[in-house]
């Protein structure tokens, strides 16, 4: 599998925010969100390292420093066929495994926490937005919404008695209505498992959005996710 980086840090978002974790980031994504904070795994994908499942497991153990939480992220890690065997190996070894996905690719990963980040219309790189790209905007718009995949991933996770969370990036108050529309389409998703995340790459931008994001979450009956990595390190890589 192609791996961009493996590093030890704190989980910055969602229900496990603040938990010491190993992050394994794969290279490659089928979407092109204009606000992507890891362009080296999507917009400008680097070659990365070709690693076997054994290699990734060994490196996770080496840099884990005793922690037992691991996060498979990207890019879009569900594009990697080896992610199935990798997550199984981690869980057999006693790791708590989180997998992050936009919910557009279906694979049967063996995970403790499914972390879904559905991409709404606010993510598409249309003209006038940063990283505008007409070709990719059209592809992104066609691919970003796969309700049948989302339902299948959620159903598999719930039937196994395991956890899920759904995280939405919101950039302006206008994005909140789209989150509400998505939730209306998926009434099976519990509000306590849903998080709004302000789009930001530094502490000042987080602070600017704090008040209206809090009000929006209250109105929708969902939670606000911290973005600890942004607050602590901005958009630095590998932390």
XYZ file of C-alpha atoms in Angstrom:
239
model
C 0.000 0.000 0.000
C 1.117 3.581 -0.596
C 1.769 5.393 2.667
C 2.443 9.109 2.925
C 3.413 9.193 6.589
C 3.216 7.361 9.899
C 3.466 9.475 13.020
C 2.606 9.639 16.707
C 0.386 12.473 17.965
C -2.910 13.341 19.654
C -6.242 12.702 18.008
C -7.498 16.198 17.246
C -11.145 15.638 16.385
C -14.322 13.819 17.284
C -15.137 11.539 20.184
C -11.503 10.577 20.860
C -10.061 14.101 20.770
C -6.994 14.278 22.971
C -6.246 10.546 22.862
C -2.639 9.614 22.116
C -2.606 7.796 18.775
C -0.537 6.539 15.873
C -1.638 7.917 12.515
C -1.107 6.069 9.253
C -1.849 8.274 6.238
C -2.314 6.700 2.834
C -1.685 8.475 -0.473
C -4.467 9.127 -2.965
C -8.020 10.433 -2.915
C -10.950 10.246 -5.322
C -12.176 13.698 -4.236
C -10.677 17.191 -4.291
C -12.128 19.273 -1.461
C -10.952 22.857 -1.814
C -10.325 23.035 1.946
C -8.297 19.796 2.107
C -5.607 20.172 4.771
C -3.474 17.329 3.400
C -2.936 18.302 -0.268
C 0.126 16.049 -0.427
C -2.286 13.104 -0.193
C -4.877 14.458 -2.639
C -4.358 17.592 -4.738
C -0.622 17.031 -5.181
C -0.253 13.357 -4.291
C 3.305 12.367 -3.546
C 4.725 8.976 -4.378
C 4.825 7.930 -0.746
C 6.346 4.645 0.378
C 5.241 1.237 -0.818
C 4.779 -0.740 2.370
C 3.398 -4.177 3.080
C 0.862 -4.791 5.830
C 3.674 -6.319 7.883
C 5.766 -3.159 7.403
C 2.954 -0.863 8.554
C 2.159 -2.987 11.605
C 5.833 -3.096 12.598
C 6.282 0.662 12.207
C 3.078 1.352 14.144
C 4.435 -0.723 17.022
C 7.827 0.968 16.863
C 6.616 4.560 17.025
C 3.535 3.925 19.170
C 5.399 4.558 22.417
C 3.043 2.226 24.220
C -0.237 3.761 23.056
C -2.822 1.377 21.606
C -4.945 3.687 19.449
C -4.276 3.840 15.723
C -5.971 5.970 13.058
C -6.035 5.005 9.384
C -6.466 8.204 7.416
C -5.650 9.789 4.078
C -6.314 10.850 1.413
C -8.992 8.193 1.212
C -7.715 5.022 2.895
C -10.673 2.986 1.651
C -9.133 3.116 -1.826
C -6.385 0.800 -0.556
C -7.320 -2.878 -0.821
C -4.706 -3.716 1.838
C -6.621 -1.616 4.374
C -8.852 -4.641 5.016
C -6.008 -6.912 6.077
C -4.209 -4.094 7.889
C -7.135 -3.230 10.153
C -7.649 -6.906 10.922
C -4.008 -7.291 11.925
C -4.152 -4.243 14.174
C -7.237 -5.448 16.014
C -5.772 -8.940 16.443
C -2.767 -7.252 18.057
C -4.997 -5.360 20.515
C -5.085 -1.912 18.911
C -8.183 0.301 18.992
C -8.644 1.121 15.298
C -10.274 4.221 13.811
C -10.694 4.559 10.042
C -11.493 7.900 8.438
C -13.407 8.066 5.162
C -15.590 10.352 3.074
C -18.009 7.467 2.612
C -17.672 7.072 -1.161
C -15.841 3.718 -1.286
C -17.083 0.513 0.313
C -14.754 -1.963 1.988
C -15.278 -4.273 4.946
C -12.676 -2.902 7.354
C -12.279 -4.399 10.830
C -12.483 -1.239 12.954
C -13.629 -0.043 16.362
C -14.626 3.443 15.211
C -15.896 4.428 11.777
C -15.194 8.132 11.288
C -17.299 9.393 8.383
C -16.709 12.838 6.875
C -19.376 13.280 4.186
C -18.533 15.946 1.651
C -21.297 18.463 1.047
C -21.640 20.906 -1.828
C -19.519 23.379 0.141
C -16.465 21.181 -0.543
C -16.498 21.368 -4.354
C -13.680 23.454 -5.914
C -15.876 25.571 -8.185
C -14.573 28.802 -9.688
C -14.151 31.504 -7.058
C -13.019 29.108 -4.347
C -9.433 28.353 -3.342
C -7.883 25.650 -5.524
C -10.620 26.172 -8.129
C -10.378 23.544 -10.861
C -13.236 23.047 -13.323
C -12.210 19.527 -14.292
C -11.880 18.338 -10.719
C -14.991 20.229 -9.628
C -17.096 18.160 -12.007
C -15.490 14.881 -10.914
C -15.758 15.777 -7.248
C -19.427 16.705 -7.576
C -20.223 13.378 -9.257
C -18.388 11.325 -6.653
C -18.873 13.070 -3.316
C -22.404 11.855 -2.473
C -22.810 8.063 -2.249
C -25.718 7.465 0.134
C -25.793 3.739 -0.563
C -22.150 3.444 0.527
C -22.735 5.517 3.664
C -25.698 3.368 4.663
C -23.794 0.150 4.068
C -20.800 1.299 6.123
C -23.036 2.453 8.965
C -25.149 -0.697 8.888
C -22.077 -2.927 9.048
C -20.627 -0.971 11.962
C -23.843 -0.907 13.982
C -24.614 -4.584 13.364
C -21.159 -5.443 14.729
C -21.909 -3.435 17.882
C -19.143 -0.959 17.136
C -19.069 2.826 17.121
C -19.313 5.482 14.449
C -19.116 9.246 14.210
C -20.054 11.664 11.428
C -18.070 14.895 11.025
C -18.997 17.853 8.837
C -16.636 20.665 7.884
C -18.513 23.995 7.882
C -16.960 27.148 6.493
C -19.827 29.673 6.715
C -23.260 29.759 8.398
C -24.791 29.002 4.995
C -23.333 25.484 5.202
C -25.484 24.570 8.190
C -28.657 24.093 6.142
C -26.889 21.489 3.997
C -25.893 19.572 7.122
C -29.519 19.580 8.238
C -30.622 18.282 4.835
C -28.070 15.468 5.032
C -29.288 14.479 8.491
C -32.878 14.432 7.226
C -31.787 11.898 4.601
C -30.199 9.674 7.255
C -32.603 9.554 10.212
C -30.809 6.451 11.485
C -27.791 8.608 12.412
C -27.877 9.618 16.084
C -27.338 13.322 16.756
C -24.945 12.530 19.604
C -22.617 10.923 17.045
C -22.570 13.949 14.724
C -20.016 16.758 14.926
C -19.635 20.132 13.257
C -16.041 21.170 12.621
C -15.124 24.749 11.705
C -13.000 24.984 8.572
C -9.735 26.537 9.721
C -5.974 26.183 9.509
C -5.017 28.390 12.458
C -6.243 29.437 15.890
C -7.558 32.833 14.757
C -9.799 31.256 12.119
C -11.115 28.784 14.679
C -11.972 31.631 17.067
C -13.776 33.584 14.332
C -16.151 30.677 13.722
C -16.623 29.507 17.302
C -19.845 31.360 18.204
C -21.920 30.596 15.127
C -20.732 26.975 14.970
C -21.797 26.487 18.606
C -25.238 27.954 17.864
C -25.614 25.874 14.715
C -24.774 22.648 16.535
C -27.293 23.424 19.260
C -29.968 24.111 16.671
C -29.306 20.815 14.887
C -29.029 18.784 18.074
C -25.440 17.741 17.320
C -21.999 18.372 18.819
C -19.040 20.596 18.026
C -15.747 18.848 17.455
C -12.556 20.431 18.715
C -9.720 20.735 16.230
C -6.863 20.295 18.659
C -4.207 19.786 16.009
C -5.128 23.120 14.385
C -5.211 24.904 17.740
C -1.852 23.447 18.777
C 0.105 23.240 15.541
C -1.824 25.056 12.794
C -1.365 23.283 9.454
C 2.025 21.730 10.255
C 2.474 18.280 8.808
C 3.118 15.095 10.776
C 2.030 16.274 14.219
